[in-house]
PDB file of C-alpha atoms in Angstrom:
ATOM      1  CA  MET V  22     -70.269  33.837  -5.658  1.00  0.00           C
ATOM      2  CA  THR V  23     -71.379  37.433  -6.498  1.00  0.00           C
ATOM      3  CA  ALA V  24     -72.410  38.530 -10.013  1.00  0.00           C
ATOM      4  CA  VAL V  25     -73.518  41.833 -11.581  1.00  0.00           C
ATOM      5  CA  VAL V  26     -75.095  41.699 -15.050  1.00  0.00           C
ATOM      6  CA  PHE V  27     -74.780  44.492 -17.656  1.00  0.00           C
ATOM      7  CA  GLY V  28     -76.831  44.131 -20.873  1.00  0.00           C
ATOM      8  CA  LEU V  29     -75.347  45.592 -24.070  1.00  0.00           C
ATOM      9  CA  ALA V  30     -77.998  46.001 -26.814  1.00  0.00           C
ATOM     10  CA  ALA V  31     -77.265  44.439 -30.229  1.00  0.00           C
ATOM     11  CA  ALA V  32     -77.552  46.427 -33.449  1.00  0.00           C
ATOM     12  CA  GLY V  33     -81.196  46.675 -34.534  1.00  0.00           C
ATOM     13  CA  ALA V  34     -82.561  46.116 -31.023  1.00  0.00           C
ATOM     14  CA  ARG V  35     -84.894  48.652 -29.496  1.00  0.00           C
ATOM     15  CA  ALA V  36     -83.229  51.761 -28.054  1.00  0.00           C
ATOM     16  CA  GLN V  37     -82.012  51.528 -24.462  1.00  0.00           C
ATOM     17  CA  THR V  38     -81.126  54.253 -21.985  1.00  0.00           C
ATOM     18  CA  PRO V  39     -77.311  54.548 -22.035  1.00  0.00           C
ATOM     19  CA  VAL V  40     -75.501  53.158 -18.976  1.00  0.00           C
ATOM     20  CA  GLN V  41     -73.133  55.689 -17.394  1.00  0.00           C
ATOM     21  CA  ALA V  42     -70.213  53.986 -15.593  1.00  0.00           C
ATOM     22  CA  ASP V  43     -66.495  54.115 -15.187  1.00  0.00           C
ATOM     23  CA  ALA V  44     -64.818  52.018 -17.902  1.00  0.00           C
ATOM     24  CA  ALA V  45     -62.786  50.221 -15.242  1.00  0.00           C
ATOM     25  CA  ASP V  46     -66.042  48.781 -13.790  1.00  0.00           C
ATOM     26  CA  LEU V  47     -67.257  47.401 -17.157  1.00  0.00           C
ATOM     27  CA  PRO V  48     -66.310  44.149 -18.930  1.00  0.00           C
ATOM     28  CA  PRO V  49     -63.136  44.477 -21.056  1.00  0.00           C
ATOM     29  CA  ASN V  50     -63.452  43.848 -24.824  1.00  0.00           C
ATOM     30  CA  ALA V  51     -67.278  43.645 -24.563  1.00  0.00           C
ATOM     31  CA  LYS V  52     -69.197  42.759 -27.726  1.00  0.00           C
ATOM     32  CA  ALA V  53     -72.506  44.290 -28.788  1.00  0.00           C
ATOM     33  CA  GLY V  54     -75.461  41.973 -28.233  1.00  0.00           C
ATOM     34  CA  GLU V  55     -73.820  40.044 -25.348  1.00  0.00           C
ATOM     35  CA  CYS V  56     -74.474  40.158 -21.608  1.00  0.00           C
ATOM     36  CA  TYR V  57     -71.847  39.738 -18.903  1.00  0.00           C
ATOM     37  CA  ALA V  58     -71.921  38.558 -15.289  1.00  0.00           C
ATOM     38  CA  ARG V  59     -69.335  39.666 -12.757  1.00  0.00           C
ATOM     39  CA  VAL V  60     -68.488  36.603 -10.627  1.00  0.00           C
ATOM     40  CA  TRP V  61     -66.192  36.080  -7.642  1.00  0.00           C
ATOM     41  CA  ILE V  62     -63.439  33.484  -8.152  1.00  0.00           C
ATOM     42  CA  GLU V  63     -62.446  32.007  -4.785  1.00  0.00           C
ATOM     43  CA  PRO V  64     -58.755  32.072  -3.794  1.00  0.00           C
ATOM     44  CA  GLN V  65     -56.850  28.806  -4.228  1.00  0.00           C
ATOM     45  CA  TYR V  66     -54.962  27.170  -1.353  1.00  0.00           C
ATOM     46  CA  ASN V  67     -52.488  24.346  -0.992  1.00  0.00           C
ATOM     47  CA  THR V  68     -52.035  22.327   2.196  1.00  0.00           C
ATOM     48  CA  ILE V  69     -48.488  21.185   3.066  1.00  0.00           C
ATOM     49  CA  THR V  70     -47.122  19.146   5.956  1.00  0.00           C
ATOM     50  CA  GLU V  71     -43.729  19.849   7.555  1.00  0.00           C
ATOM     51  CA  ARG V  72     -41.729  17.845  10.109  1.00  0.00           C
ATOM     52  CA  VAL V  73     -40.980  19.900  13.259  1.00  0.00           C
ATOM     53  CA  LEU V  74     -38.388  18.902  15.891  1.00  0.00           C
ATOM     54  CA  VAL V  75     -40.136  18.282  19.233  1.00  0.00           C
ATOM     55  CA  ALA V  76     -37.344  16.704  21.302  1.00  0.00           C
ATOM     56  CA  PRO V  77     -33.621  16.670  20.356  1.00  0.00           C
ATOM     57  CA  ALA V  78     -31.517  13.520  20.345  1.00  0.00           C
ATOM     58  CA  THR V  79     -30.051  12.696  23.788  1.00  0.00           C
ATOM     59  CA  GLU V  80     -28.278   9.895  25.677  1.00  0.00           C
ATOM     60  CA  ASN V  81     -29.373   7.724  28.600  1.00  0.00           C
ATOM     61  CA  VAL V  82     -26.530   6.831  30.968  1.00  0.00           C
ATOM     62  CA  ARG V  83     -26.814   3.583  32.971  1.00  0.00           C
ATOM     63  CA  ILE V  84     -24.354   2.636  35.712  1.00  0.00           C
ATOM     64  CA  VAL V  85     -23.284  -1.004  35.979  1.00  0.00           C
ATOM     65  CA  GLN V  86     -22.106  -1.429  39.572  1.00  0.00           C
ATOM     66  CA  ALA V  87     -18.822  -3.087  40.449  1.00  0.00           C
ATOM     67  CA  ARG V  88     -18.880  -6.863  41.098  1.00  0.00           C
ATOM     68  CA  PHE V  89     -17.237  -8.305  44.199  1.00  0.00           C
ATOM     69  CA  GLY V  90     -16.361 -11.805  45.415  1.00  0.00           C
ATOM     70  CA  THR V  91     -15.009 -13.357  48.596  1.00  0.00           C
ATOM     71  CA  ALA V  92     -11.636 -15.037  49.044  1.00  0.00           C
ATOM     72  CA  THR V  93      -9.924 -16.847  51.877  1.00  0.00           C
ATOM     73  CA  GLU V  94      -6.432 -15.727  52.902  1.00  0.00           C
ATOM     74  CA  ARG V  95      -4.003 -17.081  55.481  1.00  0.00           C
ATOM     75  CA  VAL V  96      -3.204 -14.450  58.074  1.00  0.00           C
ATOM     76  CA  LEU V  97      -0.285 -14.689  60.509  1.00  0.00           C
ATOM     77  CA  VAL V  98      -1.671 -14.978  63.998  1.00  0.00           C
ATOM     78  CA  GLN V  99       1.419 -16.035  65.951  1.00  0.00           C
ATOM     79  CA  GLU V 100       4.990 -15.556  64.837  1.00  0.00           C
ATOM     80  CA  ALA V 101       7.601 -18.237  65.013  1.00  0.00           C
ATOM     81  CA  ALA V 102       9.436 -18.280  68.312  1.00  0.00           C
ATOM     82  CA  THR V 103      11.675 -20.404  70.508  1.00  0.00           C
ATOM     83  CA  ARG V 104      11.182 -21.813  73.970  1.00  0.00           C
ATOM     84  CA  LEU V 105      13.345 -23.381  76.607  1.00  0.00           C
ATOM     85  CA  GLU V 106      12.487 -26.677  78.043  1.00  0.00           C
ATOM     86  CA  VAL V 107      13.530 -25.730  81.551  1.00  0.00           C
ATOM     87  CA  VAL V 108      12.412 -22.148  81.713  1.00  0.00           C
ATOM     88  CA  PRO V 109       9.590 -21.661  79.303  1.00  0.00           C
ATOM     89  CA  ALA V 110       9.272 -18.395  77.579  1.00  0.00           C
ATOM     90  CA  THR V 111       6.638 -15.915  78.610  1.00  0.00           C
ATOM     91  CA  TYR V 112       4.249 -14.287  76.185  1.00  0.00           C
ATOM     92  CA  GLU V 113       1.884 -11.380  75.937  1.00  0.00           C
ATOM     93  CA  TRP V 114      -0.947 -10.514  73.619  1.00  0.00           C
ATOM     94  CA  ALA V 115      -0.634  -7.803  70.925  1.00  0.00           C
ATOM     95  CA  GLU V 116      -3.267  -6.378  68.565  1.00  0.00           C
ATOM     96  CA  GLU V 117      -2.769  -5.945  64.806  1.00  0.00           C
ATOM     97  CA  ARG V 118      -5.120  -4.438  62.118  1.00  0.00           C
ATOM     98  CA  VAL V 119      -5.759  -6.809  59.196  1.00  0.00           C
ATOM     99  CA  LEU V 120      -7.222  -5.701  55.841  1.00  0.00           C
ATOM    100  CA  VAL V 121     -10.603  -7.413  55.286  1.00  0.00           C
ATOM    101  CA  LYS V 122     -12.048  -5.394  52.354  1.00  0.00           C
ATOM    102  CA  PRO V 123      -9.877  -3.126  50.172  1.00  0.00           C
ATOM    103  CA  ALA V 124     -10.852   0.437  49.305  1.00  0.00           C
ATOM    104  CA  THR V 125     -12.972   0.710  46.137  1.00  0.00           C
ATOM    105  CA  LYS V 126     -14.667   3.322  43.979  1.00  0.00           C
ATOM    106  CA  ARG V 127     -18.287   3.558  42.828  1.00  0.00           C
ATOM    107  CA  LEU V 128     -19.757   5.562  39.915  1.00  0.00           C
ATOM    108  CA  VAL V 129     -22.928   7.582  40.569  1.00  0.00           C
ATOM    109  CA  GLU V 130     -25.114   8.929  37.726  1.00  0.00           C
ATOM    110  CA  VAL V 131     -25.672  12.703  37.475  1.00  0.00           C
ATOM    111  CA  PRO V 132     -28.836  13.078  35.314  1.00  0.00           C
ATOM    112  CA  ALA V 133     -29.041  15.419  32.325  1.00  0.00           C
ATOM    113  CA  GLU V 134     -30.803  18.806  32.613  1.00  0.00           C
ATOM    114  CA  TYR V 135     -33.287  20.144  30.048  1.00  0.00           C
ATOM    115  CA  ASP V 136     -34.966  23.459  29.233  1.00  0.00           C
ATOM    116  CA  GLU V 137     -38.512  23.846  27.895  1.00  0.00           C
ATOM    117  CA  VAL V 138     -38.488  25.991  24.699  1.00  0.00           C
ATOM    118  CA  THR V 139     -41.759  27.340  23.268  1.00  0.00           C
ATOM    119  CA  GLU V 140     -41.900  28.432  19.610  1.00  0.00           C
ATOM    120  CA  ARG V 141     -44.687  29.868  17.458  1.00  0.00           C
ATOM    121  CA  VAL V 142     -45.073  27.975  14.174  1.00  0.00           C
ATOM    122  CA  LEU V 143     -46.930  29.547  11.252  1.00  0.00           C
ATOM    123  CA  VAL V 144     -49.977  27.431  10.304  1.00  0.00           C
ATOM    124  CA  LYS V 145     -51.803  29.769   7.903  1.00  0.00           C
ATOM    125  CA  GLU V 146     -50.478  32.994   6.402  1.00  0.00           C
ATOM    126  CA  ALA V 147     -52.386  36.266   6.564  1.00  0.00           C
ATOM    127  CA  TYR V 148     -54.500  37.072   3.536  1.00  0.00           C
ATOM    128  CA  THR V 149     -57.182  39.488   2.353  1.00  0.00           C
ATOM    129  CA  THR V 150     -60.646  38.751   1.023  1.00  0.00           C
ATOM    130  CA  TRP V 151     -63.568  40.655  -0.389  1.00  0.00           C
ATOM    131  CA  LYS V 152     -66.790  40.894   1.610  1.00  0.00           C
ATOM    132  CA  LYS V 153     -70.040  42.532   0.576  1.00  0.00           C
ATOM    133  CA  GLY V 154     -70.566  45.880   2.318  1.00  0.00           C
ATOM    134  CA  ARG V 155     -73.700  47.677   3.446  1.00  0.00           C
ATOM    135  CA  GLY V 156     -74.788  51.285   3.445  1.00  0.00           C
ATOM    136  CA  PRO V 157     -75.115  53.983   0.761  1.00  0.00           C
ATOM    137  CA  ILE V 158     -74.001  52.805  -2.696  1.00  0.00           C
ATOM    138  CA  GLN V 159     -73.222  54.492  -5.994  1.00  0.00           C
ATOM    139  CA  LYS V 160     -75.335  52.678  -8.536  1.00  0.00           C
ATOM    140  CA  ILE V 161     -74.444  52.293 -12.198  1.00  0.00           C
ATOM    141  CA  ASP V 162     -78.139  52.111 -12.998  1.00  0.00           C
ATOM    142  CA  GLU V 163     -81.325  51.329 -11.091  1.00  0.00           C
ATOM    143  CA  SER V 164     -80.852  47.517 -11.151  1.00  0.00           C
ATOM    144  CA  THR V 165     -77.111  47.016 -10.571  1.00  0.00           C
ATOM    145  CA  GLY V 166     -74.254  48.120  -8.348  1.00  0.00           C
ATOM    146  CA  GLU V 167     -72.644  46.864  -5.166  1.00  0.00           C
ATOM    147  CA  ILE V 168     -70.188  47.703  -2.410  1.00  0.00           C
ATOM    148  CA  MET V 169     -67.283  45.295  -1.852  1.00  0.00           C
ATOM    149  CA  CYS V 170     -64.985  45.617   1.179  1.00  0.00           C
ATOM    150  CA  LEU V 171     -61.420  44.243   1.216  1.00  0.00           C
ATOM    151  CA  VAL V 172     -60.944  42.600   4.635  1.00  0.00           C
ATOM    152  CA  GLU V 173     -57.595  41.439   6.023  1.00  0.00           C
ATOM    153  CA  VAL V 174     -57.617  38.027   7.727  1.00  0.00           C
ATOM    154  CA  PRO V 175     -54.632  37.705  10.153  1.00  0.00           C
ATOM    155  CA  ALA V 176     -52.175  34.836  10.039  1.00  0.00           C
ATOM    156  CA  GLU V 177     -52.717  31.789  12.240  1.00  0.00           C
ATOM    157  CA  TYR V 178     -49.982  30.332  14.447  1.00  0.00           C
ATOM    158  CA  LYS V 179     -49.523  27.196  16.536  1.00  0.00           C
ATOM    159  CA  THR V 180     -47.445  27.086  19.725  1.00  0.00           C
ATOM    160  CA  VAL V 181     -45.023  24.113  19.869  1.00  0.00           C
ATOM    161  CA  THR V 182     -43.078  23.317  23.056  1.00  0.00           C
ATOM    162  CA  THR V 183     -39.846  21.345  22.792  1.00  0.00           C
ATOM    163  CA  ARG V 184     -37.257  20.106  25.295  1.00  0.00           C
ATOM    164  CA  LYS V 185     -33.663  21.134  24.618  1.00  0.00           C
ATOM    165  CA  LEU V 186     -30.652  19.595  26.331  1.00  0.00           C
ATOM    166  CA  LYS V 187     -29.041  22.054  28.758  1.00  0.00           C
ATOM    167  CA  THR V 188     -26.470  19.836  30.525  1.00  0.00           C
ATOM    168  CA  PRO V 189     -25.721  16.249  29.378  1.00  0.00           C
ATOM    169  CA  ALA V 190     -25.828  13.350  31.813  1.00  0.00           C
ATOM    170  CA  THR V 191     -22.489  12.608  33.553  1.00  0.00           C
ATOM    171  CA  THR V 192     -21.132  10.436  36.346  1.00  0.00           C
ATOM    172  CA  ARG V 193     -19.078  11.123  39.446  1.00  0.00           C
ATOM    173  CA  GLU V 194     -16.832   8.792  41.392  1.00  0.00           C
ATOM    174  CA  ILE V 195     -17.329   8.025  45.117  1.00  0.00           C
ATOM    175  CA  GLU V 196     -14.525   6.611  47.279  1.00  0.00           C
ATOM    176  CA  ILE V 197     -15.477   3.583  49.440  1.00  0.00           C
ATOM    177  CA  PRO V 198     -12.886   3.195  52.232  1.00  0.00           C
ATOM    178  CA  ALA V 199     -11.177  -0.096  53.055  1.00  0.00           C
ATOM    179  CA  GLU V 200     -12.395  -2.249  55.960  1.00  0.00           C
ATOM    180  CA  TYR V 201     -10.072  -3.676  58.607  1.00  0.00           C
ATOM    181  CA  GLU V 202     -10.318  -6.077  61.534  1.00  0.00           C
ATOM    182  CA  THR V 203      -8.208  -6.075  64.667  1.00  0.00           C
ATOM    183  CA  VAL V 204      -6.481  -9.443  65.383  1.00  0.00           C
ATOM    184  CA  ARG V 205      -4.913 -10.268  68.723  1.00  0.00           C
ATOM    185  CA  LYS V 206      -1.770 -12.393  68.716  1.00  0.00           C
ATOM    186  CA  ARG V 207       0.681 -13.663  71.306  1.00  0.00           C
ATOM    187  CA  VAL V 208       4.232 -12.380  71.173  1.00  0.00           C
ATOM    188  CA  VAL V 209       7.246 -13.406  73.151  1.00  0.00           C
ATOM    189  CA  LYS V 210       7.728 -11.323  76.215  1.00  0.00           C
ATOM    190  CA  THR V 211      10.617 -13.239  77.826  1.00  0.00           C
ATOM    191  CA  PRO V 212      12.550 -15.916  75.946  1.00  0.00           C
ATOM    192  CA  ALA V 213      13.410 -19.157  77.542  1.00  0.00           C
ATOM    193  CA  THR V 214      16.736 -19.215  79.297  1.00  0.00           C
ATOM    194  CA  THR V 215      17.596 -22.872  78.983  1.00  0.00           C
ATOM    195  CA  ARG V 216      17.200 -25.033  75.925  1.00  0.00           C
ATOM    196  CA  GLU V 217      15.629 -23.301  73.129  1.00  0.00           C
ATOM    197  CA  VAL V 218      12.776 -25.091  71.381  1.00  0.00           C
ATOM    198  CA  ALA V 219      11.477 -23.768  68.098  1.00  0.00           C
ATOM    199  CA  VAL V 220       7.844 -22.755  68.117  1.00  0.00           C
ATOM    200  CA  PRO V 221       6.445 -22.534  64.561  1.00  0.00           C
ATOM    201  CA  ALA V 222       4.355 -19.638  63.406  1.00  0.00           C
ATOM    202  CA  ARG V 223       0.546 -19.983  63.514  1.00  0.00           C
ATOM    203  CA  TYR V 224      -1.844 -18.825  60.828  1.00  0.00           C
ATOM    204  CA  ASP V 225      -5.623 -18.384  60.577  1.00  0.00           C
ATOM    205  CA  ASN V 226      -7.801 -18.425  57.455  1.00  0.00           C
ATOM    206  CA  VAL V 227      -9.661 -15.056  57.031  1.00  0.00           C
ATOM    207  CA  THR V 228     -12.429 -14.385  54.442  1.00  0.00           C
ATOM    208  CA  VAL V 229     -11.979 -11.073  52.627  1.00  0.00           C
ATOM    209  CA  THR V 230     -13.967  -9.303  49.846  1.00  0.00           C
ATOM    210  CA  LYS V 231     -12.190  -8.457  46.599  1.00  0.00           C
ATOM    211  CA  GLU V 232     -13.328  -6.477  43.563  1.00  0.00           C
ATOM    212  CA  LEU V 233     -13.756  -8.842  40.605  1.00  0.00           C
ATOM    213  CA  GLU V 234     -15.023  -6.298  38.026  1.00  0.00           C
ATOM    214  CA  PRO V 235     -14.943  -2.482  38.353  1.00  0.00           C
ATOM    215  CA  ALA V 236     -18.035  -0.302  37.943  1.00  0.00           C
ATOM    216  CA  ARG V 237     -18.674   1.080  34.450  1.00  0.00           C
ATOM    217  CA  GLU V 238     -21.181   3.279  32.616  1.00  0.00           C
ATOM    218  CA  VAL V 239     -23.305   2.257  29.634  1.00  0.00           C
ATOM    219  CA  ARG V 240     -24.595   4.967  27.275  1.00  0.00           C
ATOM    220  CA  GLU V 241     -27.710   4.437  25.149  1.00  0.00           C
ATOM    221  CA  ALA V 242     -28.612   6.855  22.347  1.00  0.00           C
ATOM    222  CA  VAL V 243     -32.164   8.315  22.388  1.00  0.00           C
ATOM    223  CA  PRO V 244     -33.126   9.509  18.868  1.00  0.00           C
ATOM    224  CA  ALA V 245     -34.704  12.909  18.219  1.00  0.00           C
ATOM    225  CA  ARG V 246     -38.515  13.068  18.081  1.00  0.00           C
ATOM    226  CA  TYR V 247     -40.431  14.909  15.372  1.00  0.00           C
ATOM    227  CA  GLU V 248     -44.072  15.831  14.729  1.00  0.00           C
ATOM    228  CA  ASN V 249     -45.870  16.626  11.456  1.00  0.00           C
ATOM    229  CA  VAL V 250     -47.386  20.163  11.348  1.00  0.00           C
ATOM    230  CA  THR V 251     -49.907  20.943   8.599  1.00  0.00           C
ATOM    231  CA  LYS V 252     -50.346  24.489   7.296  1.00  0.00           C
ATOM    232  CA  THR V 253     -52.256  26.081   4.430  1.00  0.00           C
ATOM    233  CA  LEU V 254     -50.556  28.293   1.825  1.00  0.00           C
ATOM    234  CA  LYS V 255     -52.453  30.535  -0.568  1.00  0.00           C
ATOM    235  CA  ILE V 256     -51.347  29.945  -4.168  1.00  0.00           C
ATOM    236  CA  SER V 257     -53.679  32.439  -5.841  1.00  0.00           C
ATOM    237  CA  ASP V 258     -55.821  35.360  -4.645  1.00  0.00           C
ATOM    238  CA  GLY V 259     -59.571  35.616  -5.062  1.00  0.00           C
ATOM    239  CA  ARG V 260     -60.698  37.903  -7.861  1.00  0.00           C
ATOM    240  CA  LEU V 261     -63.705  39.292  -9.691  1.00  0.00           C
ATOM    241  CA  GLU V 262     -64.083  38.127 -13.279  1.00  0.00           C
ATOM    242  CA  TRP V 263     -66.497  39.056 -16.075  1.00  0.00           C
ATOM    243  CA  ARG V 264     -68.156  36.157 -17.896  1.00  0.00           C
ATOM    244  CA  SER V 265     -70.253  36.296 -21.051  1.00  0.00           C
ATOM    245  CA  ILE V 266     -73.747  34.864 -20.362  1.00  0.00           C
ATOM    246  CA  LEU V 267     -77.137  34.492 -22.007  1.00  0.00           C
ATOM    247  CA  CYS V 268     -79.662  37.152 -20.995  1.00  0.00           C
ATOM    248  CA  GLU V 269     -82.848  38.678 -22.400  1.00  0.00           C
ATOM    249  CA  THR V 270     -80.774  40.760 -24.838  1.00  0.00           C
ATOM    250  CA  ASN V 271     -79.036  37.891 -26.605  1.00  0.00           C
ATOM    251  CA  MET V 272     -81.306  34.859 -26.068  1.00  0.00           C
ATOM    252  CA  THR V 273     -84.314  33.681 -28.058  1.00  0.00           C
ATOM    253  CA  SER V 274     -86.731  30.842 -27.469  1.00  0.00           C
ATOM    254  CA  THR V 275     -85.281  29.037 -30.502  1.00  0.00           C
ATOM    255  CA  ARG V 276     -81.732  29.370 -29.205  1.00  0.00           C
ATOM    256  CA  ILE V 277     -82.745  28.030 -25.774  1.00  0.00           C
ATOM    257  CA  GLN V 278     -84.450  25.058 -27.468  1.00  0.00           C
ATOM    258  CA  ASP V 279     -81.185  24.385 -29.355  1.00  0.00           C
ATOM    259  CA  ILE V 280     -79.330  24.423 -26.020  1.00  0.00           C
ATOM    260  CA  GLN V 281     -81.877  22.041 -24.460  1.00  0.00           C
ATOM    261  CA  ARG V 282     -81.561  19.630 -27.391  1.00  0.00           C
ATOM    262  CA  ALA V 283     -77.730  19.771 -27.183  1.00  0.00           C
ATOM    263  CA  LEU V 284     -77.876  18.981 -23.455  1.00  0.00           C
ATOM    264  CA  ARG V 285     -80.154  15.991 -24.082  1.00  0.00           C
ATOM    265  CA  SER V 286     -77.851  14.740 -26.862  1.00  0.00           C
ATOM    266  CA  ALA V 287     -74.907  14.999 -24.453  1.00  0.00           C
ATOM    267  CA  GLY V 288     -76.752  12.816 -21.905  1.00  0.00           C
ATOM    268  CA  PHE V 289     -78.027  15.555 -19.571  1.00  0.00           C
ATOM    269  CA  ASP V 290     -81.842  15.786 -19.214  1.00  0.00           C
ATOM    270  CA  PRO V 291     -83.055  19.442 -19.432  1.00  0.00           C
ATOM    271  CA  GLY V 292     -86.742  18.555 -19.049  1.00  0.00           C
ATOM    272  CA  ALA V 293     -89.205  19.771 -21.671  1.00  0.00           C
ATOM    273  CA  ILE V 294     -87.801  21.319 -24.895  1.00  0.00           C
ATOM    274  CA  ASP V 295     -89.853  24.480 -24.347  1.00  0.00           C
ATOM    275  CA  GLY V 296     -87.384  27.335 -24.951  1.00  0.00           C
ATOM    276  CA  VAL V 297     -87.497  28.375 -21.242  1.00  0.00           C
ATOM    277  CA  ILE V 298     -84.522  28.380 -18.874  1.00  0.00           C
ATOM    278  CA  GLY V 299     -86.137  26.661 -15.905  1.00  0.00           C
ATOM    279  CA  GLU V 300     -84.844  24.714 -12.907  1.00  0.00           C
ATOM    280  CA  SER V 301     -84.567  21.424 -14.866  1.00  0.00           C
ATOM    281  CA  THR V 302     -82.586  23.106 -17.641  1.00  0.00           C
ATOM    282  CA  MET V 303     -80.189  24.806 -15.177  1.00  0.00           C
ATOM    283  CA  ARG V 304     -79.647  21.527 -13.286  1.00  0.00           C
ATOM    284  CA  ALA V 305     -78.681  19.893 -16.562  1.00  0.00           C
ATOM    285  CA  VAL V 306     -76.443  22.884 -17.431  1.00  0.00           C
ATOM    286  CA  ASN V 307     -74.608  22.734 -14.073  1.00  0.00           C
ATOM    287  CA  ALA V 308     -74.157  18.951 -14.334  1.00  0.00           C
ATOM    288  CA  TYR V 309     -72.719  19.397 -17.858  1.00  0.00           C
ATOM    289  CA  GLN V 310     -70.365  22.169 -16.614  1.00  0.00           C
ATOM    290  CA  ARG V 311     -69.013  19.979 -13.810  1.00  0.00           C
ATOM    291  CA  ALA V 312     -68.559  17.024 -16.174  1.00  0.00           C
ATOM    292  CA  LYS V 313     -66.647  19.168 -18.701  1.00  0.00           C
ATOM    293  CA  GLY V 314     -64.605  21.167 -16.179  1.00  0.00           C
ATOM    294  CA  LEU V 315     -66.353  24.440 -17.088  1.00  0.00           C
ATOM    295  CA  PRO V 316     -67.098  27.329 -14.674  1.00  0.00           C
ATOM    296  CA  VAL V 317     -70.203  26.474 -12.629  1.00  0.00           C
ATOM    297  CA  ASP V 318     -72.504  29.336 -11.581  1.00  0.00           C
ATOM    298  CA  ARG V 319     -76.182  30.271 -11.640  1.00  0.00           C
ATOM    299  CA  TYR V 320     -75.882  31.799 -15.132  1.00  0.00           C
ATOM    300  CA  LEU V 321     -75.747  30.091 -18.512  1.00  0.00           C
ATOM    301  CA  ASN V 322     -72.327  31.414 -19.582  1.00  0.00           C
ATOM    302  CA  MET V 323     -71.215  31.644 -23.197  1.00  0.00           C
ATOM    303  CA  GLU V 324     -68.291  29.234 -22.624  1.00  0.00           C
ATOM    304  CA  THR V 325     -70.850  26.500 -21.869  1.00  0.00           C
ATOM    305  CA  VAL V 326     -72.991  27.486 -24.874  1.00  0.00           C
ATOM    306  CA  ARG V 327     -69.979  27.242 -27.206  1.00  0.00           C
ATOM    307  CA  SER V 328     -69.029  23.851 -25.642  1.00  0.00           C
ATOM    308  CA  LEU V 329     -72.516  22.578 -26.508  1.00  0.00           C
ATOM    309  CA  GLY V 330     -71.985  23.694 -30.120  1.00  0.00           C
ATOM    310  CA  VAL V 331     -74.809  26.249 -30.054  1.00  0.00           C
ATOM    311  CA  MET V 332     -73.792  29.551 -31.707  1.00  0.00           C
TER     312      MET V 332
END
């Protein structure tokens, strides 16, 4: 906190050398017999937290494969025929393809595709602040004057990377061909020429695989994911402010003793009641200011004096 003190002599006080200064650099509405300190009031900030999308909502696709079972079927191996008792029929072997496993289809998962997206998120806005300068100065008098520089502080950003869905997950269908077996069977080559005798057909039991439940896809929703980002917003700028204080021009030993007594009555120990503003008195003053919500600085300002009831 920076302060510059200008003393304004009260009526009847000894003559002082006039202070030459621009009116804009002096306290507004100043009263004769009072001193003022120019103090720096820090800017006020407010911290807020926002929810930022990190990963969008998506879907997980799971393939439930088809379910198969086995079954036994009767397959014709030898057809019905006739034979003669005198001249038996002649036969020959023939081959035939028998379906063992029918053609099926299977679903295959095609995974989703994502893109990485990087964004800059504002964490703290740019602001300006006053800093004390160095070098040649234009003094108002021999004991006061200062150079203040207005410095711009750039904004602060945070880089947040998120995944965005480019192509959703899908499935594609694959054909699984049927399976066959070759079965040899006897067929009549030459029928009997005498008495015909019926020859019944002959069958074999063959185990085949059949689809009991087709393949299917199951989709599960994946919710979006968020993160909390904290940033600081300035709600008021820093500023210089004049405050009325006690100084050699407007303080007396009696008045300081009154202030010390008022502090002690309020429960704040100022040390000895000696009419001197020492370290013990200022510690009591600052503790009183904090307890009452008054401006706290290294000067005994008039707002504190009036709060203590000392006029």
